[in-house]
């Protein structure tokens, strides 16, 4: 059995708080880096010049290099100043990052742990360091238990390939660009498949909660 936890952490305790103050509409998603283990950042719906200025002015950012500019999405290779990380402290007790994103000054992350004890250790470590972490949801997953989702065949294929090739490991064992090449689709297509798959899985998991409210 493993445990999946959903966290909410203020950017003021992690990174990019100043950038969110400057750009209230800013939305950021973590992405695998092609050349290093530190995730890159997808930034959406904000003009490049505005993002460049915000990242340059943010005191938690050491360097920020634009890698991809696609329609309304920008992919940056960002190095943070020493000691500042996005969610590494959630992973020190064996956690595997499933996804992370930020908006309106808050980082949110879904992390898989081997059990609840590992989750509690990670949570308590953050609290002891004064990080305002909010544990929003905990789900125990039993291997072989029946599941029902709205995943398409393509989304399931993408998730299975990502899991088998170590995309969800920390550090990642394969980049999204490399994984996309193995599957035979574009980087953008794989990114969209994984995002839709995450959405379908989260919606399915939250549906019983919605029905009770």
mmCIF file of N, CA and C in Angstrom, residues 59-197:
data_model
loop_
_atom_site.group_PDB
_atom_site.id
_atom_site.type_symbol
_atom_site.label_atom_id
_atom_site.label_comp_id
_atom_site.label_asym_id
_atom_site.label_seq_id
_atom_site.Cartn_x
_atom_site.Cartn_y
_atom_site.Cartn_z
ATOM 1 N N UNK A 59 13.652 37.778 -5.521
ATOM 2 C CA UNK A 59 14.877 37.486 -4.765
ATOM 3 C C UNK A 59 15.174 36.004 -4.592
ATOM 4 N N UNK A 60 14.202 35.129 -4.862
ATOM 5 C CA UNK A 60 14.458 33.689 -4.716
ATOM 6 C C UNK A 60 15.022 33.081 -5.991
ATOM 7 N N UNK A 61 15.042 33.842 -7.078
ATOM 8 C CA UNK A 61 15.510 33.333 -8.372
ATOM 9 C C UNK A 61 16.950 33.750 -8.612
ATOM 10 N N UNK A 62 17.795 32.763 -8.883
ATOM 11 C CA UNK A 62 19.190 33.050 -9.216
ATOM 12 C C UNK A 62 19.354 33.284 -10.705
ATOM 13 N N UNK A 63 18.848 32.357 -11.521
ATOM 14 C CA UNK A 63 18.870 32.518 -12.974
ATOM 15 C C UNK A 63 17.584 31.967 -13.558
ATOM 16 N N UNK A 64 17.173 32.504 -14.705
ATOM 17 C CA UNK A 64 15.980 32.024 -15.406
ATOM 18 C C UNK A 64 16.239 32.135 -16.906
ATOM 19 N N UNK A 65 16.174 30.986 -17.590
ATOM 20 C CA UNK A 65 16.455 30.941 -19.022
ATOM 21 C C UNK A 65 15.251 30.387 -19.762
ATOM 22 N N UNK A 66 14.772 31.115 -20.759
ATOM 23 C CA UNK A 66 13.637 30.649 -21.547
ATOM 24 C C UNK A 66 14.088 29.514 -22.461
ATOM 25 N N UNK A 67 13.390 28.381 -22.390
ATOM 26 C CA UNK A 67 13.701 27.220 -23.219
ATOM 27 C C UNK A 67 12.728 27.057 -24.380
ATOM 28 N N UNK A 68 11.437 27.268 -24.096
ATOM 29 C CA UNK A 68 10.407 27.036 -25.105
ATOM 30 C C UNK A 68 9.371 28.145 -25.007
ATOM 31 N N UNK A 69 8.949 28.648 -26.158
ATOM 32 C CA UNK A 69 7.846 29.606 -26.229
ATOM 33 C C UNK A 69 6.812 29.040 -27.181
ATOM 34 N N UNK A 70 5.666 28.593 -26.651
ATOM 35 C CA UNK A 70 4.646 27.935 -27.454
ATOM 36 C C UNK A 70 3.283 28.546 -27.156
ATOM 37 N N UNK A 71 2.764 29.300 -28.104
ATOM 38 C CA UNK A 71 1.463 29.951 -27.952
ATOM 39 C C UNK A 71 1.455 30.790 -26.661
ATOM 40 N N UNK A 72 0.591 30.425 -25.705
ATOM 41 C CA UNK A 72 0.507 31.198 -24.475
ATOM 42 C C UNK A 72 1.275 30.547 -23.330
ATOM 43 N N UNK A 73 2.199 29.639 -23.651
ATOM 44 C CA UNK A 73 2.961 28.922 -22.628
ATOM 45 C C UNK A 73 4.453 29.166 -22.814
ATOM 46 N N UNK A 74 5.137 29.385 -21.694
ATOM 47 C CA UNK A 74 6.571 29.630 -21.683
ATOM 48 C C UNK A 74 7.228 28.626 -20.746
ATOM 49 N N UNK A 75 8.309 27.987 -21.211
ATOM 50 C CA UNK A 75 9.030 27.035 -20.375
ATOM 51 C C UNK A 75 10.370 27.635 -19.990
ATOM 52 N N UNK A 76 10.590 27.789 -18.672
ATOM 53 C CA UNK A 76 11.824 28.377 -18.165
ATOM 54 C C UNK A 76 12.633 27.347 -17.382
ATOM 55 N N UNK A 77 13.944 27.396 -17.595
ATOM 56 C CA UNK A 77 14.886 26.653 -16.764
ATOM 57 C C UNK A 77 15.285 27.611 -15.644
ATOM 58 N N UNK A 78 14.803 27.350 -14.431
ATOM 59 C CA UNK A 78 14.991 28.282 -13.321
ATOM 60 C C UNK A 78 15.868 27.654 -12.246
ATOM 61 N N UNK A 79 16.890 28.379 -11.825
ATOM 62 C CA UNK A 79 17.717 27.977 -10.685
ATOM 63 C C UNK A 79 17.418 28.949 -9.547
ATOM 64 N N UNK A 80 17.068 28.405 -8.403
ATOM 65 C CA UNK A 80 16.752 29.246 -7.254
ATOM 66 C C UNK A 80 17.988 29.463 -6.397
ATOM 67 N N UNK A 81 17.960 30.528 -5.606
ATOM 68 C CA UNK A 81 19.101 30.834 -4.748
ATOM 69 C C UNK A 81 19.303 29.705 -3.752
ATOM 70 N N UNK A 82 20.495 29.588 -3.239
ATOM 71 C CA UNK A 82 20.855 28.485 -2.355
ATOM 72 C C UNK A 82 19.907 28.396 -1.164
ATOM 73 N N UNK A 83 19.440 27.181 -0.924
ATOM 74 C CA UNK A 83 18.551 26.960 0.218
ATOM 75 C C UNK A 83 17.081 27.126 -0.098
ATOM 76 N N UNK A 84 16.727 27.627 -1.284
ATOM 77 C CA UNK A 84 15.323 27.809 -1.638
ATOM 78 C C UNK A 84 14.935 26.757 -2.665
ATOM 79 N N UNK A 85 13.842 26.044 -2.405
ATOM 80 C CA UNK A 85 13.367 25.004 -3.310
ATOM 81 C C UNK A 85 11.854 25.091 -3.438
ATOM 82 N N UNK A 86 11.335 24.397 -4.435
ATOM 83 C CA UNK A 86 9.889 24.368 -4.628
ATOM 84 C C UNK A 86 9.243 23.389 -3.650
ATOM 85 N N UNK A 87 9.612 22.144 -3.711
ATOM 86 C CA UNK A 87 8.977 21.154 -2.841
ATOM 87 C C UNK A 87 9.909 20.011 -2.460
ATOM 88 N N UNK A 88 11.228 20.234 -2.530
ATOM 89 C CA UNK A 88 12.173 19.172 -2.200
ATOM 90 C C UNK A 88 11.988 18.655 -0.772
ATOM 91 N N UNK A 89 11.588 19.529 0.143
ATOM 92 C CA UNK A 89 11.432 19.095 1.537
ATOM 93 C C UNK A 89 10.281 18.113 1.712
ATOM 94 N N UNK A 90 9.380 18.072 0.740
ATOM 95 C CA UNK A 90 8.309 17.083 0.794
ATOM 96 C C UNK A 90 8.812 15.690 0.428
ATOM 97 N N UNK A 91 9.993 15.615 -0.182
ATOM 98 C CA UNK A 91 10.451 14.371 -0.777
ATOM 99 C C UNK A 91 11.603 13.723 -0.021
ATOM 100 N N UNK A 92 12.090 14.362 1.044
ATOM 101 C CA UNK A 92 13.293 13.860 1.704
ATOM 102 C C UNK A 92 13.061 12.517 2.381
ATOM 103 N N UNK A 93 11.828 12.163 2.672
ATOM 104 C CA UNK A 93 11.545 10.889 3.333
ATOM 105 C C UNK A 93 11.025 9.845 2.355
ATOM 106 N N UNK A 94 11.506 9.914 1.118
ATOM 107 C CA UNK A 94 11.164 8.892 0.131
ATOM 108 C C UNK A 94 9.935 9.198 -0.693
ATOM 109 N N UNK A 95 9.461 10.430 -0.687
ATOM 110 C CA UNK A 95 8.297 10.774 -1.484
ATOM 111 C C UNK A 95 8.624 10.897 -2.963
ATOM 112 N N UNK A 96 7.639 10.632 -3.809
ATOM 113 C CA UNK A 96 7.770 10.784 -5.255
ATOM 114 C C UNK A 96 6.768 11.834 -5.718
ATOM 115 N N UNK A 97 7.265 12.866 -6.359
ATOM 116 C CA UNK A 97 6.403 13.959 -6.801
ATOM 117 C C UNK A 97 5.573 13.526 -7.997
ATOM 118 N N UNK A 98 4.252 13.638 -7.896
ATOM 119 C CA UNK A 98 3.352 13.319 -8.999
ATOM 120 C C UNK A 98 3.065 14.556 -9.842
ATOM 121 N N UNK A 99 2.821 15.678 -9.197
ATOM 122 C CA UNK A 99 2.625 16.937 -9.912
ATOM 123 C C UNK A 99 2.692 18.076 -8.925
ATOM 124 N N UNK A 100 2.983 19.266 -9.438
ATOM 125 C CA UNK A 100 3.016 20.470 -8.598
ATOM 126 C C UNK A 100 2.721 21.675 -9.462
ATOM 127 N N UNK A 101 2.004 22.610 -8.912
ATOM 128 C CA UNK A 101 1.665 23.829 -9.630
ATOM 129 C C UNK A 101 1.455 24.954 -8.618
ATOM 130 N N UNK A 102 1.386 26.179 -9.103
ATOM 131 C CA UNK A 102 1.227 27.313 -8.202
ATOM 132 C C UNK A 102 0.374 28.385 -8.862
ATOM 133 N N UNK A 103 -0.429 29.055 -8.058
ATOM 134 C CA UNK A 103 -1.263 30.167 -8.508
ATOM 135 C C UNK A 103 -1.676 30.970 -7.282
ATOM 136 N N UNK A 104 -1.847 32.274 -7.481
ATOM 137 C CA UNK A 104 -2.324 33.166 -6.421
ATOM 138 C C UNK A 104 -1.487 33.073 -5.146
ATOM 139 N N UNK A 105 -0.181 32.860 -5.327
ATOM 140 C CA UNK A 105 0.711 32.865 -4.190
ATOM 141 C C UNK A 105 0.788 31.579 -3.404
ATOM 142 N N UNK A 106 0.256 30.483 -3.966
ATOM 143 C CA UNK A 106 0.280 29.191 -3.269
ATOM 144 C C UNK A 106 0.823 28.111 -4.173
ATOM 145 N N UNK A 107 1.695 27.270 -3.622
ATOM 146 C CA UNK A 107 2.142 26.058 -4.303
ATOM 147 C C UNK A 107 1.279 24.892 -3.852
ATOM 148 N N UNK A 108 0.911 24.041 -4.787
ATOM 149 C CA UNK A 108 0.174 22.822 -4.466
ATOM 150 C C UNK A 108 0.894 21.639 -5.095
ATOM 151 N N UNK A 109 0.930 20.532 -4.365
ATOM 152 C CA UNK A 109 1.677 19.365 -4.831
ATOM 153 C C UNK A 109 0.976 18.082 -4.436
ATOM 154 N N UNK A 110 1.086 17.077 -5.296
ATOM 155 C CA UNK A 110 0.627 15.725 -5.001
ATOM 156 C C UNK A 110 1.861 14.837 -4.919
ATOM 157 N N UNK A 111 2.015 14.153 -3.783
ATOM 158 C CA UNK A 111 3.216 13.365 -3.527
ATOM 159 C C UNK A 111 2.813 11.954 -3.093
ATOM 160 N N UNK A 112 3.522 10.962 -3.619
ATOM 161 C CA UNK A 112 3.279 9.574 -3.219
ATOM 162 C C UNK A 112 4.340 9.159 -2.207
ATOM 163 N N UNK A 113 3.883 8.582 -1.076
ATOM 164 C CA UNK A 113 4.780 8.051 -0.048
ATOM 165 C C UNK A 113 4.561 6.546 0.083
ATOM 166 N N UNK A 114 5.550 5.861 0.638
ATOM 167 C CA UNK A 114 5.422 4.413 0.798
ATOM 168 C C UNK A 114 4.335 4.048 1.797
ATOM 169 N N UNK A 115 4.101 4.938 2.794
ATOM 170 C CA UNK A 115 3.052 4.692 3.784
ATOM 171 C C UNK A 115 2.756 5.999 4.517
ATOM 172 N N UNK A 116 1.808 5.955 5.431
ATOM 173 C CA UNK A 116 1.418 7.165 6.154
ATOM 174 C C UNK A 116 2.512 7.646 7.114
ATOM 175 N N UNK A 117 3.313 6.718 7.608
ATOM 176 C CA UNK A 117 4.393 7.116 8.508
ATOM 177 C C UNK A 117 5.378 8.035 7.798
ATOM 178 N N UNK A 118 5.736 7.683 6.557
ATOM 179 C CA UNK A 118 6.639 8.534 5.777
ATOM 180 C C UNK A 118 6.004 9.891 5.511
ATOM 181 N N UNK A 119 4.713 9.902 5.230
ATOM 182 C CA UNK A 119 3.989 11.164 5.037
ATOM 183 C C UNK A 119 4.066 12.021 6.299
ATOM 184 N N UNK A 120 3.815 11.432 7.451
ATOM 185 C CA UNK A 120 3.839 12.184 8.714
ATOM 186 C C UNK A 120 5.219 12.759 8.990
ATOM 187 N N UNK A 121 6.267 11.988 8.680
ATOM 188 C CA UNK A 121 7.629 12.482 8.877
ATOM 189 C C UNK A 121 7.884 13.715 8.015
ATOM 190 N N UNK A 122 7.474 13.650 6.734
ATOM 191 C CA UNK A 122 7.673 14.773 5.831
ATOM 192 C C UNK A 122 6.883 16.000 6.301
ATOM 193 N N UNK A 123 5.652 15.783 6.705
ATOM 194 C CA UNK A 123 4.808 16.885 7.168
ATOM 195 C C UNK A 123 5.387 17.521 8.426
ATOM 196 N N UNK A 124 5.769 16.701 9.389
ATOM 197 C CA UNK A 124 6.300 17.232 10.647
ATOM 198 C C UNK A 124 7.612 17.968 10.431
ATOM 199 N N UNK A 125 8.420 17.500 9.489
ATOM 200 C CA UNK A 125 9.684 18.166 9.198
ATOM 201 C C UNK A 125 9.437 19.593 8.693
ATOM 202 N N UNK A 126 8.439 19.748 7.847
ATOM 203 C CA UNK A 126 8.096 21.078 7.347
ATOM 204 C C UNK A 126 7.589 21.985 8.470
ATOM 205 N N UNK A 127 6.705 21.450 9.302
ATOM 206 C CA UNK A 127 6.154 22.235 10.411
ATOM 207 C C UNK A 127 7.266 22.673 11.364
ATOM 208 N N UNK A 128 8.194 21.760 11.660
ATOM 209 C CA UNK A 128 9.300 22.087 12.558
ATOM 210 C C UNK A 128 10.180 23.199 12.001
ATOM 211 N N UNK A 129 10.223 23.337 10.685
ATOM 212 C CA UNK A 129 11.032 24.378 10.055
ATOM 213 C C UNK A 129 10.240 25.660 9.833
ATOM 214 N N UNK A 130 9.025 25.693 10.339
ATOM 215 C CA UNK A 130 8.229 26.910 10.241
ATOM 216 C C UNK A 130 7.531 27.109 8.917
ATOM 217 N N UNK A 131 7.428 26.053 8.104
ATOM 218 C CA UNK A 131 6.740 26.147 6.818
ATOM 219 C C UNK A 131 5.240 25.970 7.046
ATOM 220 N N UNK A 132 4.445 26.881 6.519
ATOM 221 C CA UNK A 132 2.999 26.830 6.714
ATOM 222 C C UNK A 132 2.329 25.850 5.788
ATOM 223 N N UNK A 133 2.590 24.569 5.973
ATOM 224 C CA UNK A 133 2.059 23.536 5.079
ATOM 225 C C UNK A 133 0.637 23.167 5.479
ATOM 226 N N UNK A 134 -0.207 23.006 4.480
ATOM 227 C CA UNK A 134 -1.599 22.617 4.685
ATOM 228 C C UNK A 134 -1.806 21.263 3.995
ATOM 229 N N UNK A 135 -2.007 20.217 4.790
ATOM 230 C CA UNK A 135 -2.263 18.882 4.250
ATOM 231 C C UNK A 135 -3.747 18.782 3.933
ATOM 232 N N UNK A 136 -4.084 18.780 2.652
ATOM 233 C CA UNK A 136 -5.467 18.929 2.234
ATOM 234 C C UNK A 136 -6.196 17.613 2.014
ATOM 235 N N UNK A 137 -5.446 16.572 1.623
ATOM 236 C CA UNK A 137 -6.104 15.299 1.320
ATOM 237 C C UNK A 137 -5.094 14.167 1.399
ATOM 238 N N UNK A 138 -5.520 13.031 1.949
ATOM 239 C CA UNK A 138 -4.675 11.841 2.034
ATOM 240 C C UNK A 138 -5.464 10.656 1.501
ATOM 241 N N UNK A 139 -4.844 9.890 0.600
ATOM 242 C CA UNK A 139 -5.500 8.725 0.013
ATOM 243 C C UNK A 139 -4.565 7.529 0.081
ATOM 244 N N UNK A 140 -5.027 6.432 0.660
ATOM 245 C CA UNK A 140 -4.257 5.190 0.683
ATOM 246 C C UNK A 140 -4.592 4.387 -0.571
ATOM 247 N N UNK A 141 -3.552 3.896 -1.228
ATOM 248 C CA UNK A 141 -3.714 3.153 -2.478
ATOM 249 C C UNK A 141 -3.218 1.735 -2.266
ATOM 250 N N UNK A 142 -4.087 0.774 -2.466
ATOM 251 C CA UNK A 142 -3.727 -0.637 -2.304
ATOM 252 C C UNK A 142 -3.455 -1.253 -3.666
ATOM 253 N N UNK A 143 -2.284 -1.873 -3.874
ATOM 254 C CA UNK A 143 -1.983 -2.502 -5.170
ATOM 255 C C UNK A 143 -3.035 -3.536 -5.543
ATOM 256 N N UNK A 144 -3.467 -3.501 -6.783
ATOM 257 C CA UNK A 144 -4.435 -4.480 -7.261
ATOM 258 C C UNK A 144 -5.871 -4.125 -6.967
ATOM 259 N N UNK A 145 -6.109 -3.041 -6.248
ATOM 260 C CA UNK A 145 -7.486 -2.662 -5.954
ATOM 261 C C UNK A 145 -8.152 -2.164 -7.215
ATOM 262 N N UNK A 146 -9.430 -2.466 -7.433
ATOM 263 C CA UNK A 146 -10.110 -2.046 -8.660
ATOM 264 C C UNK A 146 -10.249 -0.542 -8.734
ATOM 265 N N UNK A 147 -10.055 0.013 -9.894
ATOM 266 C CA UNK A 147 -10.189 1.442 -10.100
ATOM 267 C C UNK A 147 -11.024 1.694 -11.348
ATOM 268 N N UNK A 148 -11.617 2.864 -11.396
ATOM 269 C CA UNK A 148 -12.410 3.246 -12.562
ATOM 270 C C UNK A 148 -12.129 4.711 -12.842
ATOM 271 N N UNK A 149 -11.637 4.989 -14.024
ATOM 272 C CA UNK A 149 -11.318 6.363 -14.375
ATOM 273 C C UNK A 149 -11.851 6.667 -15.763
ATOM 274 N N UNK A 150 -11.782 7.931 -16.114
ATOM 275 C CA UNK A 150 -12.203 8.370 -17.438
ATOM 276 C C UNK A 150 -11.008 8.569 -18.358
ATOM 277 N N UNK A 151 -9.906 7.875 -18.093
ATOM 278 C CA UNK A 151 -8.724 8.007 -18.932
ATOM 279 C C UNK A 151 -8.987 7.440 -20.326
ATOM 280 N N UNK A 152 -8.468 8.148 -21.344
ATOM 281 C CA UNK A 152 -8.480 7.591 -22.694
ATOM 282 C C UNK A 152 -7.330 6.600 -22.815
ATOM 283 N N UNK A 153 -7.326 5.817 -23.883
ATOM 284 C CA UNK A 153 -6.242 4.869 -24.108
ATOM 285 C C UNK A 153 -4.904 5.593 -24.228
ATOM 286 N N UNK A 154 -4.914 6.750 -24.904
ATOM 287 C CA UNK A 154 -3.676 7.506 -25.090
ATOM 288 C C UNK A 154 -3.166 8.051 -23.757
ATOM 289 N N UNK A 155 -4.084 8.531 -22.902
ATOM 290 C CA UNK A 155 -3.672 9.050 -21.606
ATOM 291 C C UNK A 155 -3.122 7.940 -20.719
ATOM 292 N N UNK A 156 -3.776 6.783 -20.740
ATOM 293 C CA UNK A 156 -3.288 5.656 -19.945
ATOM 294 C C UNK A 156 -1.903 5.210 -20.433
ATOM 295 N N UNK A 157 -1.737 5.153 -21.762
ATOM 296 C CA UNK A 157 -0.440 4.775 -22.319
ATOM 297 C C UNK A 157 0.648 5.742 -21.859
ATOM 298 N N UNK A 158 0.337 7.043 -21.871
ATOM 299 C CA UNK A 158 1.322 8.044 -21.461
ATOM 300 C C UNK A 158 1.680 7.890 -19.990
ATOM 301 N N UNK A 159 0.679 7.675 -19.127
ATOM 302 C CA UNK A 159 0.941 7.505 -17.703
ATOM 303 C C UNK A 159 1.756 6.245 -17.428
ATOM 304 N N UNK A 160 1.399 5.142 -18.082
ATOM 305 C CA UNK A 160 2.113 3.889 -17.861
ATOM 306 C C UNK A 160 3.568 4.009 -18.320
ATOM 307 N N UNK A 161 3.782 4.654 -19.463
ATOM 308 C CA UNK A 161 5.149 4.834 -19.954
ATOM 309 C C UNK A 161 5.946 5.727 -19.012
ATOM 310 N N UNK A 162 5.311 6.793 -18.520
ATOM 311 C CA UNK A 162 5.992 7.703 -17.595
ATOM 312 C C UNK A 162 6.381 6.986 -16.311
ATOM 313 N N UNK A 163 5.491 6.142 -15.799
ATOM 314 C CA UNK A 163 5.772 5.407 -14.571
ATOM 315 C C UNK A 163 6.886 4.385 -14.784
ATOM 316 N N UNK A 164 6.810 3.633 -15.878
ATOM 317 C CA UNK A 164 7.790 2.579 -16.150
ATOM 318 C C UNK A 164 9.184 3.145 -16.408
ATOM 319 N N UNK A 165 9.265 4.311 -17.024
ATOM 320 C CA UNK A 165 10.566 4.881 -17.398
ATOM 321 C C UNK A 165 11.128 5.831 -16.341
ATOM 322 N N UNK A 166 10.448 5.955 -15.198
ATOM 323 C CA UNK A 166 10.998 6.736 -14.098
ATOM 324 C C UNK A 166 10.752 8.229 -14.183
ATOM 325 N N UNK A 167 9.734 8.638 -14.943
ATOM 326 C CA UNK A 167 9.451 10.072 -15.065
ATOM 327 C C UNK A 167 9.015 10.684 -13.736
ATOM 328 N N UNK A 168 8.353 9.894 -12.880
ATOM 329 C CA UNK A 168 7.849 10.411 -11.615
ATOM 330 C C UNK A 168 8.848 10.266 -10.471
ATOM 331 N N UNK A 169 10.025 9.704 -10.761
ATOM 332 C CA UNK A 169 11.023 9.553 -9.712
ATOM 333 C C UNK A 169 11.710 10.893 -9.441
ATOM 334 N N UNK A 170 12.332 10.995 -8.253
ATOM 335 C CA UNK A 170 13.098 12.177 -7.889
ATOM 336 C C UNK A 170 14.523 11.733 -7.575
ATOM 337 N N UNK A 171 15.535 12.113 -8.352
ATOM 338 C CA UNK A 171 15.401 12.912 -9.577
ATOM 339 C C UNK A 171 14.798 12.082 -10.712
ATOM 340 N N UNK A 172 14.255 12.760 -11.688
ATOM 341 C CA UNK A 172 13.642 12.061 -12.811
ATOM 342 C C UNK A 172 14.688 11.250 -13.560
ATOM 343 N N UNK A 173 14.295 10.060 -14.008
ATOM 344 C CA UNK A 173 15.191 9.192 -14.767
ATOM 345 C C UNK A 173 15.068 9.419 -16.264
ATOM 346 N N UNK A 174 14.080 10.191 -16.671
ATOM 347 C CA UNK A 174 13.890 10.507 -18.089
ATOM 348 C C UNK A 174 13.182 11.842 -18.184
ATOM 349 N N UNK A 175 13.548 12.648 -19.147
ATOM 350 C CA UNK A 175 12.889 13.935 -19.342
ATOM 351 C C UNK A 175 11.625 13.753 -20.169
ATOM 352 N N UNK A 176 10.773 14.773 -20.170
ATOM 353 C CA UNK A 176 9.560 14.683 -20.965
ATOM 354 C C UNK A 176 9.894 14.617 -22.453
ATOM 355 N N UNK A 177 10.923 15.350 -22.879
ATOM 356 C CA UNK A 177 11.310 15.321 -24.288
ATOM 357 C C UNK A 177 11.742 13.918 -24.703
ATOM 358 N N UNK A 178 12.530 13.255 -23.842
ATOM 359 C CA UNK A 178 12.990 11.906 -24.149
ATOM 360 C C UNK A 178 11.827 10.922 -24.141
ATOM 361 N N UNK A 179 10.930 11.065 -23.171
ATOM 362 C CA UNK A 179 9.778 10.176 -23.086
ATOM 363 C C UNK A 179 8.875 10.348 -24.298
ATOM 364 N N UNK A 180 8.660 11.584 -24.711
ATOM 365 C CA UNK A 180 7.825 11.849 -25.883
ATOM 366 C C UNK A 180 8.421 11.194 -27.125
ATOM 367 N N UNK A 181 9.750 11.259 -27.242
ATOM 368 C CA UNK A 181 10.411 10.644 -28.404
ATOM 369 C C UNK A 181 10.221 9.130 -28.393
ATOM 370 N N UNK A 182 10.275 8.521 -27.219
ATOM 371 C CA UNK A 182 10.090 7.072 -27.137
ATOM 372 C C UNK A 182 8.668 6.665 -27.510
ATOM 373 N N UNK A 183 7.689 7.469 -27.085
ATOM 374 C CA UNK A 183 6.296 7.156 -27.396
ATOM 375 C C UNK A 183 5.981 7.453 -28.853
ATOM 376 N N UNK A 184 6.724 8.414 -29.427
ATOM 377 C CA UNK A 184 6.511 8.759 -30.824
ATOM 378 C C UNK A 184 5.554 9.920 -31.016
ATOM 379 N N UNK A 185 5.484 10.821 -30.019
ATOM 380 C CA UNK A 185 4.645 12.015 -30.142
ATOM 381 C C UNK A 185 5.483 13.226 -29.769
ATOM 382 N N UNK A 186 4.921 14.413 -29.976
ATOM 383 C CA UNK A 186 5.662 15.632 -29.669
ATOM 384 C C UNK A 186 5.683 15.899 -28.165
ATOM 385 N N UNK A 187 6.641 16.712 -27.744
ATOM 386 C CA UNK A 187 6.737 17.128 -26.344
ATOM 387 C C UNK A 187 5.435 17.770 -25.896
ATOM 388 N N UNK A 188 4.879 18.655 -26.731
ATOM 389 C CA UNK A 188 3.646 19.360 -26.387
ATOM 390 C C UNK A 188 2.482 18.384 -26.252
ATOM 391 N N UNK A 189 2.395 17.397 -27.169
ATOM 392 C CA UNK A 189 1.297 16.425 -27.116
ATOM 393 C C UNK A 189 1.365 15.585 -25.846
ATOM 394 N N UNK A 190 2.577 15.177 -25.464
ATOM 395 C CA UNK A 190 2.723 14.385 -24.246
ATOM 396 C C UNK A 190 2.365 15.211 -23.016
ATOM 397 N N UNK A 191 2.808 16.459 -22.993
ATOM 398 C CA UNK A 191 2.481 17.333 -21.865
ATOM 399 C C UNK A 191 0.979 17.473 -21.704
ATOM 400 N N UNK A 192 0.268 17.660 -22.822
ATOM 401 C CA UNK A 192 -1.184 17.823 -22.755
ATOM 402 C C UNK A 192 -1.862 16.521 -22.327
ATOM 403 N N UNK A 193 -1.363 15.361 -22.819
ATOM 404 C CA UNK A 193 -1.953 14.078 -22.420
ATOM 405 C C UNK A 193 -1.806 13.860 -20.911
ATOM 406 N N UNK A 194 -0.620 14.147 -20.397
ATOM 407 C CA UNK A 194 -0.394 13.943 -18.960
ATOM 408 C C UNK A 194 -1.248 14.900 -18.140
ATOM 409 N N UNK A 195 -1.366 16.143 -18.577
ATOM 410 C CA UNK A 195 -2.180 17.111 -17.830
ATOM 411 C C UNK A 195 -3.650 16.688 -17.817
ATOM 412 N N UNK A 196 -4.156 16.230 -18.956
ATOM 413 C CA UNK A 196 -5.552 15.780 -19.006
ATOM 414 C C UNK A 196 -5.731 14.513 -18.167
ATOM 415 N N UNK A 197 -4.712 13.638 -18.181
ATOM 416 C CA UNK A 197 -4.787 12.423 -17.369
ATOM 417 C C UNK A 197 -4.812 12.768 -15.893
#
